[in-house]
Short mmCIF file of C-alpha atoms and ligand atoms in Angstrom, two decimals:
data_model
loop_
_atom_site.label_atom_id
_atom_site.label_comp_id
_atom_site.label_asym_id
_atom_site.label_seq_id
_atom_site.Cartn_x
_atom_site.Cartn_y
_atom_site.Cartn_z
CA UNK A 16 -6.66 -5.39 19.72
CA UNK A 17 -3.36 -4.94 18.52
CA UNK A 18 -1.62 -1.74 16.61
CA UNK A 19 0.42 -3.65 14.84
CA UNK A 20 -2.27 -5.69 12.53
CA UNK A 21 -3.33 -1.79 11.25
CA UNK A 22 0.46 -1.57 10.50
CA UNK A 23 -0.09 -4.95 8.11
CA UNK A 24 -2.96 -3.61 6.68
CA UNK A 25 -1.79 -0.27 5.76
CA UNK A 26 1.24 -1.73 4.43
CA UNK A 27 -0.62 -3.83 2.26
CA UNK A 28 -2.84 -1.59 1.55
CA UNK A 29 -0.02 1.10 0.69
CA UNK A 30 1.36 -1.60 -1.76
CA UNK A 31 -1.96 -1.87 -3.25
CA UNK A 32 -2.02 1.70 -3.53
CA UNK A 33 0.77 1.39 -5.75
CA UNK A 34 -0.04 -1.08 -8.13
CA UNK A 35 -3.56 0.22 -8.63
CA UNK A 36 -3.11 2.64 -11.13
CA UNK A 37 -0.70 0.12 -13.31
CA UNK A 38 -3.49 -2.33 -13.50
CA UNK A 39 -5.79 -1.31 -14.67
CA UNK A 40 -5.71 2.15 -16.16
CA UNK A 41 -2.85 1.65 -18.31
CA UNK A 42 -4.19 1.21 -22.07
CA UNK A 43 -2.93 -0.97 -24.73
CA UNK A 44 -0.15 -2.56 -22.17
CA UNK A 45 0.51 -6.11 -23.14
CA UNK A 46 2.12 -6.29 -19.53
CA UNK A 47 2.24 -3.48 -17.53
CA UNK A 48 4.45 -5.31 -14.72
CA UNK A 49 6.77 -8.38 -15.10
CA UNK A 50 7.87 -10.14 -12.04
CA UNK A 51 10.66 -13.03 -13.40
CA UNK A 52 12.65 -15.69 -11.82
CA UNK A 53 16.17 -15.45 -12.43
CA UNK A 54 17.58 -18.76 -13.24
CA UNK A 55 20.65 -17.38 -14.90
CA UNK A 56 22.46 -16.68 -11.62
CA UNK A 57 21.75 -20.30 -10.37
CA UNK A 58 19.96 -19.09 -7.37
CA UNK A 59 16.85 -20.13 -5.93
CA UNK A 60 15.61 -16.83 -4.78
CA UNK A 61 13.50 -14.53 -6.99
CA UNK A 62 14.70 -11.32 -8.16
CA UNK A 63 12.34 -8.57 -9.58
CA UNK A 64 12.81 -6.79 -12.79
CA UNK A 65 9.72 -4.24 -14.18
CA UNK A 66 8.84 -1.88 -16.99
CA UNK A 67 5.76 0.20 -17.03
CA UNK A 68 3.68 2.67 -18.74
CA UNK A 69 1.07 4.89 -18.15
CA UNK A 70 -1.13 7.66 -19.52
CA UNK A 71 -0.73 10.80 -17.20
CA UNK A 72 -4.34 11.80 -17.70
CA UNK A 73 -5.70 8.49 -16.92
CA UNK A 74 -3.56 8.42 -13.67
CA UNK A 75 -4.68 11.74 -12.73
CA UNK A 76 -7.90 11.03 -13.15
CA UNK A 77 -7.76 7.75 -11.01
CA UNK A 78 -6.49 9.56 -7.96
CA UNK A 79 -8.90 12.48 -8.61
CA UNK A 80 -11.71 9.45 -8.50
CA UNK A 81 -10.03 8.25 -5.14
CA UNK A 82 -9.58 11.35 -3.25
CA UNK A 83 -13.44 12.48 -4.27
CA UNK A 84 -14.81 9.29 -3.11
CA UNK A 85 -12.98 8.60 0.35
CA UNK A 86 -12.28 12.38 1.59
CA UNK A 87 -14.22 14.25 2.74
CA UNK A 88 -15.88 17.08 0.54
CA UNK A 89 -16.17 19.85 2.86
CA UNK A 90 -12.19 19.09 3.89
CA UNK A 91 -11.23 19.60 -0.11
CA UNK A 92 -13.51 22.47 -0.38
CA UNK A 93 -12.06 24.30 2.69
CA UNK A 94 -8.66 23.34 1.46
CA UNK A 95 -8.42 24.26 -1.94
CA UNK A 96 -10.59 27.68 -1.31
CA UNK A 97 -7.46 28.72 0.55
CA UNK A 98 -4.44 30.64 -1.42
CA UNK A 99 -1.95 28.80 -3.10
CA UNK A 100 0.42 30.38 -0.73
CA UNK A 101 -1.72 29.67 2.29
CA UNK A 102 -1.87 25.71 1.13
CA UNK A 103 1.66 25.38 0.12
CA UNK A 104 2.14 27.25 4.17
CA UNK A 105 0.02 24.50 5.26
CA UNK A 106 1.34 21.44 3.36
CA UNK A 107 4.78 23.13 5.01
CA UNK A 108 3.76 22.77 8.17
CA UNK A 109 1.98 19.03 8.36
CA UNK A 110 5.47 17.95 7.05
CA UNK A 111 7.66 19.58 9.75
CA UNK A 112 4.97 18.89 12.54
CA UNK A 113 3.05 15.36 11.58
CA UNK A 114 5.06 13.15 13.21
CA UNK A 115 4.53 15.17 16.89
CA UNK A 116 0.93 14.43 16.69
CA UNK A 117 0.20 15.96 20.37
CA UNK A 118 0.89 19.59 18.95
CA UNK A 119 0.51 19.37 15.45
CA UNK A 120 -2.27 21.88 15.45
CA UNK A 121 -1.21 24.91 17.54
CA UNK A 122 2.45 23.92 15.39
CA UNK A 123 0.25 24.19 12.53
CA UNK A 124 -1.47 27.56 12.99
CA UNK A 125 1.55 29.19 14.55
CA UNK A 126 2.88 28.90 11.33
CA UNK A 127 0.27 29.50 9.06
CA UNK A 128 -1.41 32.47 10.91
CA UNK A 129 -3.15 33.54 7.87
CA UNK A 130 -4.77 30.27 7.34
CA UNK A 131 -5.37 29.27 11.35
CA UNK A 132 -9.32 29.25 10.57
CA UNK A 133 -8.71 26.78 7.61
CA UNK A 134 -6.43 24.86 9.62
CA UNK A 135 -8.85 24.54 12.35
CA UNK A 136 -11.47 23.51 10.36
CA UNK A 137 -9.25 20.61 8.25
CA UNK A 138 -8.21 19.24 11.37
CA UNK A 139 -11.44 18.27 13.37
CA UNK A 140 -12.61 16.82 10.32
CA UNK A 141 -9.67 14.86 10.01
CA UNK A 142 -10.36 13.36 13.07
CA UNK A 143 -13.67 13.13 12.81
CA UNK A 144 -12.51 11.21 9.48
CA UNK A 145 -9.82 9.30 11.26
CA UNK A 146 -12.02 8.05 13.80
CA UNK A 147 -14.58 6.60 11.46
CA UNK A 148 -11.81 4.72 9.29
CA UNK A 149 -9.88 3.62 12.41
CA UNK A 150 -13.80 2.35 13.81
CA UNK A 151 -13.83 0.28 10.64
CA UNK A 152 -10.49 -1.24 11.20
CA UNK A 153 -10.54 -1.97 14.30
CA UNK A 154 -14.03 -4.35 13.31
CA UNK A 155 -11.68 -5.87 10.52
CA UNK A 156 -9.18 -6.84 13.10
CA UNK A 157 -11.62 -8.24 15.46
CA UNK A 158 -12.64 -10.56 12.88
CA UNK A 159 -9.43 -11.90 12.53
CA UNK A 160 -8.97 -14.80 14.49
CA UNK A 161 -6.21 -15.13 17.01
CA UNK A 162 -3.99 -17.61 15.71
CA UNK A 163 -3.85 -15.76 12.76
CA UNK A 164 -3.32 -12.26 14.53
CA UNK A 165 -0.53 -13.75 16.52
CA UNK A 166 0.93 -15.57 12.86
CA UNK A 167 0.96 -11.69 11.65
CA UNK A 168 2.21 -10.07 14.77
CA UNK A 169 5.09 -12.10 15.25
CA UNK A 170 6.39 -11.74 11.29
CA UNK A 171 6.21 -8.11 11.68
CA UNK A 172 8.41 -8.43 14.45
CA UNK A 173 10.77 -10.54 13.49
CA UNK A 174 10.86 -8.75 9.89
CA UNK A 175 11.20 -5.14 11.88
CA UNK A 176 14.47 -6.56 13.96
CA UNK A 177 15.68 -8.08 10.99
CA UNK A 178 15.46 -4.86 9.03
CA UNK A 179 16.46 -2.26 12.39
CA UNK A 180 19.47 -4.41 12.91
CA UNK A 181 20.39 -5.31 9.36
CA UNK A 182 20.43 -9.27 10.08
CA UNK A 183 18.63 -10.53 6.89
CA UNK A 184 22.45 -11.97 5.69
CA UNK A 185 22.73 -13.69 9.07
CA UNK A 186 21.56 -16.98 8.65
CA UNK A 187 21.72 -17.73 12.53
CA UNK A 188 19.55 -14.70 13.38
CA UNK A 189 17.06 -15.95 9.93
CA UNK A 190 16.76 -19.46 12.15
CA UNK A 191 16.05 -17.76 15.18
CA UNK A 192 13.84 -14.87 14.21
CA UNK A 193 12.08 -15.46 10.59
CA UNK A 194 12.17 -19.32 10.56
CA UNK A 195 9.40 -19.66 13.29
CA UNK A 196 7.73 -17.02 12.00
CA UNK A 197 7.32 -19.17 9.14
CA UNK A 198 6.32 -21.89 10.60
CA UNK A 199 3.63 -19.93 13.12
CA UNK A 200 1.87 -19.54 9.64
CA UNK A 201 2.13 -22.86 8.40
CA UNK A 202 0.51 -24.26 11.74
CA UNK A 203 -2.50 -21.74 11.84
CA UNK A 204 -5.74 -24.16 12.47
CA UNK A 205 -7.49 -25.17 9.24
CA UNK A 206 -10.56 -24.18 11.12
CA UNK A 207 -9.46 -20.81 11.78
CA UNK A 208 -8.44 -20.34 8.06
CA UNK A 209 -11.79 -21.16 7.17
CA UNK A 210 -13.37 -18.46 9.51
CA UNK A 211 -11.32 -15.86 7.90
CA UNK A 212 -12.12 -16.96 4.62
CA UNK A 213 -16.04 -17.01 5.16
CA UNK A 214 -15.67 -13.28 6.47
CA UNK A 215 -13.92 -12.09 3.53
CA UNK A 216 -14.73 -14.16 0.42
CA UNK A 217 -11.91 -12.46 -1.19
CA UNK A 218 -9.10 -14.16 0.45
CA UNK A 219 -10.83 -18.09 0.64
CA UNK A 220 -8.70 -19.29 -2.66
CA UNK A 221 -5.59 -18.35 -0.53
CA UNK A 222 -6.76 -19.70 2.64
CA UNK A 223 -8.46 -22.71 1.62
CA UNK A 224 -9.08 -22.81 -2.28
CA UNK A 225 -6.59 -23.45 -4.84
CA UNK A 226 -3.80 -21.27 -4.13
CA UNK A 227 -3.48 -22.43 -0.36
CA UNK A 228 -1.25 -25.04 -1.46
CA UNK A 229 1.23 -22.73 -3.47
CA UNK A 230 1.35 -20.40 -0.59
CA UNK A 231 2.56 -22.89 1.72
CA UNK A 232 5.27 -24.24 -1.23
CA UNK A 233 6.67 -20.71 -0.84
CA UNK A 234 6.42 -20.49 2.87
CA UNK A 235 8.19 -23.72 2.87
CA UNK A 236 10.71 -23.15 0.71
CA UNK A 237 11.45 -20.11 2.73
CA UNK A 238 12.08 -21.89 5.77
CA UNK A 239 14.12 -24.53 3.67
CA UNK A 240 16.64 -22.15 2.17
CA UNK A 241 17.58 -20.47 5.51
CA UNK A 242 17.94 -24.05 7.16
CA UNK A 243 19.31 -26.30 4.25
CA UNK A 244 20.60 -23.39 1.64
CA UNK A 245 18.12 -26.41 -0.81
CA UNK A 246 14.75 -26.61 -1.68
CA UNK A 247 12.00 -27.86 -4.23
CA UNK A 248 13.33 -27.67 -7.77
CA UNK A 249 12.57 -24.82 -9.56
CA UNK A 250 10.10 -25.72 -11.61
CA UNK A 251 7.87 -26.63 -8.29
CA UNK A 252 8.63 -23.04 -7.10
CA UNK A 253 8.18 -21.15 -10.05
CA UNK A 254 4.66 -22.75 -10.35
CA UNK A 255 4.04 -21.41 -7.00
CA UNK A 256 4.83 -18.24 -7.71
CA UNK A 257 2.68 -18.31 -10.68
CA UNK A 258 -0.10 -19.51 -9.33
CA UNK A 259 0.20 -16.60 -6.88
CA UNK A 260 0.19 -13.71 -9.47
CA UNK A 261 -2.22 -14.95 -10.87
CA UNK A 262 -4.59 -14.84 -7.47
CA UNK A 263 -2.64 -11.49 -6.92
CA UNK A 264 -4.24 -10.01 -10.03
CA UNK A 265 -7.78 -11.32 -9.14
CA UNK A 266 -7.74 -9.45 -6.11
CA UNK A 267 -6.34 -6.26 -7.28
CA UNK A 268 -9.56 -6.03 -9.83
CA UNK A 269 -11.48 -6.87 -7.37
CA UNK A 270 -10.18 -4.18 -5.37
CA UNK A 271 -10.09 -1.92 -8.09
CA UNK A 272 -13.50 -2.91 -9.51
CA UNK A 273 -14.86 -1.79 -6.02
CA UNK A 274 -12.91 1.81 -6.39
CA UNK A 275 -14.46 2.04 -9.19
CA UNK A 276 -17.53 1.67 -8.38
CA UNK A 277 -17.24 3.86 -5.10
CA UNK A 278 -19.27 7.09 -5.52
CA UNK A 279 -17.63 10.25 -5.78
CA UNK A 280 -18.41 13.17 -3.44
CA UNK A 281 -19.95 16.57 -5.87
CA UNK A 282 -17.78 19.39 -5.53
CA UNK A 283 -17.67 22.64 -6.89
CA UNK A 284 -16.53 22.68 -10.45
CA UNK A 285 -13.56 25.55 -9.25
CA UNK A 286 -12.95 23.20 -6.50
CA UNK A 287 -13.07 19.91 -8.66
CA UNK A 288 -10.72 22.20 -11.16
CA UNK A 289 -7.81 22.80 -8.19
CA UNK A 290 -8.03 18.71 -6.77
CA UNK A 291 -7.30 18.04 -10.32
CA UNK A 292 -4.01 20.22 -11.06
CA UNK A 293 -2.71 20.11 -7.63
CA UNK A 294 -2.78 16.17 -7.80
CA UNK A 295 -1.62 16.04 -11.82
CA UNK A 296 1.03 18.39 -9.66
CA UNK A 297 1.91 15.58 -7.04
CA UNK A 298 2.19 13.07 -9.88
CA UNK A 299 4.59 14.96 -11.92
CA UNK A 300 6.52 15.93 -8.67
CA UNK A 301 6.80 11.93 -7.89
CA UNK A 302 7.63 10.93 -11.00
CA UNK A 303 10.53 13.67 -11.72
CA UNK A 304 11.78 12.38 -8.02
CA UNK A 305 11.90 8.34 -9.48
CA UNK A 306 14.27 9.71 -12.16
CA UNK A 307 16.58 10.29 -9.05
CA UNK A 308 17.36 6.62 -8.22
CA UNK A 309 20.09 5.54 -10.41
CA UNK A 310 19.10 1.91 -11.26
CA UNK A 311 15.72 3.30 -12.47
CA UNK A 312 14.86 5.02 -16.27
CA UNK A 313 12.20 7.44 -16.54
CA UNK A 314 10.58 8.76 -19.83
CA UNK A 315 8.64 11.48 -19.59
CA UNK A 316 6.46 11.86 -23.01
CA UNK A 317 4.12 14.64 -22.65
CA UNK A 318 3.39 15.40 -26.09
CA UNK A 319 1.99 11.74 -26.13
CA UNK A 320 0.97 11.41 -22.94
CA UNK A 321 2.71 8.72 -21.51
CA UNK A 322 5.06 8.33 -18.32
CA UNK A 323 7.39 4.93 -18.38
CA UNK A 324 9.57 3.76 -15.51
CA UNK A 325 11.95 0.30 -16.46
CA UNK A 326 14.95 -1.19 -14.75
C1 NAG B 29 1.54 16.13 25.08
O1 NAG B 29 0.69 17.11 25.63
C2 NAG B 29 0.48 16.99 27.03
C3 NAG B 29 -0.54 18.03 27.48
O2 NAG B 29 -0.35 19.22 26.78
C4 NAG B 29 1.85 17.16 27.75
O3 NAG B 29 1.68 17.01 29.14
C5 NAG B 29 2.81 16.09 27.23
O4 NAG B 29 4.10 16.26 27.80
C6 NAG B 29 2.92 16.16 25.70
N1 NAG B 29 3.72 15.04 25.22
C7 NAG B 29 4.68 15.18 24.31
C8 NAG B 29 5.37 13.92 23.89
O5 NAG B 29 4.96 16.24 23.81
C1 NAG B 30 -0.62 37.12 6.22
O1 NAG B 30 -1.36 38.16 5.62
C2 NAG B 30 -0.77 39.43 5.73
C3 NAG B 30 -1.76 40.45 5.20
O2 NAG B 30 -2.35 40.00 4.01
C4 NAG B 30 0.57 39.44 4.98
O3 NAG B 30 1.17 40.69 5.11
C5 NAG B 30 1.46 38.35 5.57
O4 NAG B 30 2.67 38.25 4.85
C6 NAG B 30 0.77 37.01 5.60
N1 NAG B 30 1.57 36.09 6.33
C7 NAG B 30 1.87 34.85 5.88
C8 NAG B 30 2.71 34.00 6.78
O5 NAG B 30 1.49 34.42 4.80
C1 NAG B 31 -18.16 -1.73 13.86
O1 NAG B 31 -18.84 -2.81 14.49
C2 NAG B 31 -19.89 -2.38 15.35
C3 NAG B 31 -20.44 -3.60 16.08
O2 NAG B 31 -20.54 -4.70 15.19
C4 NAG B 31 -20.96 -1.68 14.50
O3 NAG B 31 -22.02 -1.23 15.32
C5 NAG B 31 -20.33 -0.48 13.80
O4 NAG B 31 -21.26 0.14 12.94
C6 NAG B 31 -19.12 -0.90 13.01
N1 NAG B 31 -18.45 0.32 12.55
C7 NAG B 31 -17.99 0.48 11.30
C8 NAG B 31 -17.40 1.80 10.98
O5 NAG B 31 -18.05 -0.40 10.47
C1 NAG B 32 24.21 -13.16 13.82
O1 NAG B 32 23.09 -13.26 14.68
C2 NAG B 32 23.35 -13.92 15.91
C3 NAG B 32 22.04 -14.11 16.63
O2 NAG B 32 21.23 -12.96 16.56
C4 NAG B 32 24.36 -13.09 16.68
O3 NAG B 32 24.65 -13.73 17.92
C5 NAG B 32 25.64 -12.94 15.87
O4 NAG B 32 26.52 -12.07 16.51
C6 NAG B 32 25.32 -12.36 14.48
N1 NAG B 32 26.52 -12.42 13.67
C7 NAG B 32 26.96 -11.38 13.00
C8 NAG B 32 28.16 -11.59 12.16
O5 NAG B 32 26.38 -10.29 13.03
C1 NAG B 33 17.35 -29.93 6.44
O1 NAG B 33 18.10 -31.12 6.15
C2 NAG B 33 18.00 -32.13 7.17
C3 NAG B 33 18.94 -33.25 6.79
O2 NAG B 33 18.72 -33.64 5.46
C4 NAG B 33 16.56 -32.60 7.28
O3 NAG B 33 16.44 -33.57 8.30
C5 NAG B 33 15.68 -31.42 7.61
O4 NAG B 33 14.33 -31.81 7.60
C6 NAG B 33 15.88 -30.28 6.61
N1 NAG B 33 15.19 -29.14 7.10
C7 NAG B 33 14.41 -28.42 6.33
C8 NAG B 33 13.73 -27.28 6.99
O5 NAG B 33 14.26 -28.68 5.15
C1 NAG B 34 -21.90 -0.34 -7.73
O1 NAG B 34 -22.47 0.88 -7.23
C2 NAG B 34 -23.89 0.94 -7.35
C3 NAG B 34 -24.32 2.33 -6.92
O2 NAG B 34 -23.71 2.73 -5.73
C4 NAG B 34 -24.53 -0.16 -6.51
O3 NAG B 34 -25.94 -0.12 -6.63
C5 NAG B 34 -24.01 -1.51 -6.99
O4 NAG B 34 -24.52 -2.55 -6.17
C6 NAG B 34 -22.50 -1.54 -6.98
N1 NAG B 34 -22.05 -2.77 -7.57
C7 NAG B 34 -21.23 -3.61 -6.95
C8 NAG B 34 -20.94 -4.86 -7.67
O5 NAG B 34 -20.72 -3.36 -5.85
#
């Protein structure tokens, strides 16, 4: 059992997170998200351009859904009964103090004295919460076979010293660190694929369906590029990468179709009233901050509703 897999699954989950919303509760979008190749530069590798839009209210209520299906009531209801000044003191103090995990909580009610019941109270259930999640993870990751694990474990690594030491234009370290990376997961037992695909349905096209094949084009053209600066034509690669999207967007509704579908915990109607502004809050608060990074534009159209981000 092995940290690091929860690190791949949060991060995928985290970029799941992210395209959720843009999926499927955006109304009327021909195409909420464009991923393109760009042949116009003569290179082989892809580069990402996007434009999105999305109705505030829908987005609000999507995260409203989330948070009243996954957390726990009595933790929202103990929150949000608090004063705004006692939860702002308290979202204050996770910040400064979250990453010290051994005394978050005596951190916590030292500096919200006011709110040191509350606090109290959040945080056992937290890790009451925590414990229960983490429980089902770690059954996930035991069903992962080895070969696969180790496949995982050892692109993390290589992709973490690559980042740390800011290597990814060094095509020696590439062929010593990310090329057998590659490979590992081009060498993974057919047999062991097929486990993992019988456990979780979801991923058989990749691991032995349709798309396997296109997965291991782009795997191998990977590899190719960092060792021969060549690979397949385009046309072989962009089909790939199609192909890919396309099973990419199958599991995303699947995904969200089961969020959907979760049930949502009852909560007070003053309660449900305060989850709702304080995350129509967050979302404003994250969007205003995306206007921040230069290469992005953000429109802001309250009047009708609708919040666009485009390169
Ligand atoms: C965590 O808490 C224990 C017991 O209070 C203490 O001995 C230890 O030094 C603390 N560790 C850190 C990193 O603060
Ligand atoms: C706590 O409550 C007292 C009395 O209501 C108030 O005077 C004080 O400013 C509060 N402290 C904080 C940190 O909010
Ligand atoms: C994890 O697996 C064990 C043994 O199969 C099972 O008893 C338990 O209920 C599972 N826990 C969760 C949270 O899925
Ligand atoms: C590139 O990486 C190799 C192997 O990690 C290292 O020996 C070399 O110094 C690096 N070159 C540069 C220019 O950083
Ligand atoms: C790189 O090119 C050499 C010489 O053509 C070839 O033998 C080798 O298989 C190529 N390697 C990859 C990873 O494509
Ligand atoms: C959706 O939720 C309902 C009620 O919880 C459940 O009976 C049903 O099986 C779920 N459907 C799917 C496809 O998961």
């Amino acid at each position: 059992m092995n940290s690091l897999n929860f690190l791949v699954v949060f991060v995928l989950g985290s970029a799941l997170a992210l395209s959720w919303p843009w999926t499927k509760h955006v109304i009327n979008q021909k195409s909420p998200a464009i991923i393109e190749f760009d042949s116009a530069s003569g290179s082989n590798w892809p580069s990402v351009s996007f434009s999105f839009s999305l109705k505030f209210t829908k987005l609000q209520k999507f995260f409203t859904h989330i948070v009243k299906s996954y957390v726990d009531s009595d933790i929202l209801i103990t929150f949000f009964q608090l004063p705004m000044s006692q939860q702002n003191c308290i979202e204050h103090a996770l910040m400064e103090n979250w990453q010290n995990m051994n005394d978050t909580l005596d951190q916590m009610m030292e500096m919200c004295p006011n709110a040191s019941d509350a606090i109290e109270n959040i945080y056992y259930e937290v890790i009451a919460e925590m414990v229960e999640y983490g429980q089902e993870f770690m059954n996930i990751s035991d069903s992962i076979p080895a070969s696969i694990q180790d496949a995982i474990q050892q692109l993390v690594t290589a992709t973490m010293t690559l980042q740390t030491e800011n290597l990814f234009q060094n095509q020696t370290a590439l062929q010593e660190l990310l090329v057998p990376a590659l490979q590992n997961f081009l060498q993974i037992p057919q047999t062991d694929l097929q486990t993992l695909a019988n456990e979780y349905p979801i991923l058989a096209p990749i691991l032995t369906g349709n798309d396997q094949q296109s997965l291991e084009i782009l795997i191998q053209s990977a590899i190719d590029m960092i060792e021969n600066g060549t690979t397949y034509n385009e046309g072989t690669i962009q089909n790939a990468y199609d192909q890919l999207t396309q099973y990419l967007k199958f599991f995303v509704q699947q995904i969200l179709y089961d969020i959907d579908n979760a049930t949502e915990d009852n909560l007070p109607s003053n309660i449900n009233h305060a989850l709702k502004q304080y995350i129509g809050n967050k979302i404003a608060k994250c969007f205003s901050k995306f206007a921040n990074f230069p290469f992005l534009k953000v429109t802001i159209d309250q009047v009708n509703d609708v919040y666009e981000i485009s390169t």
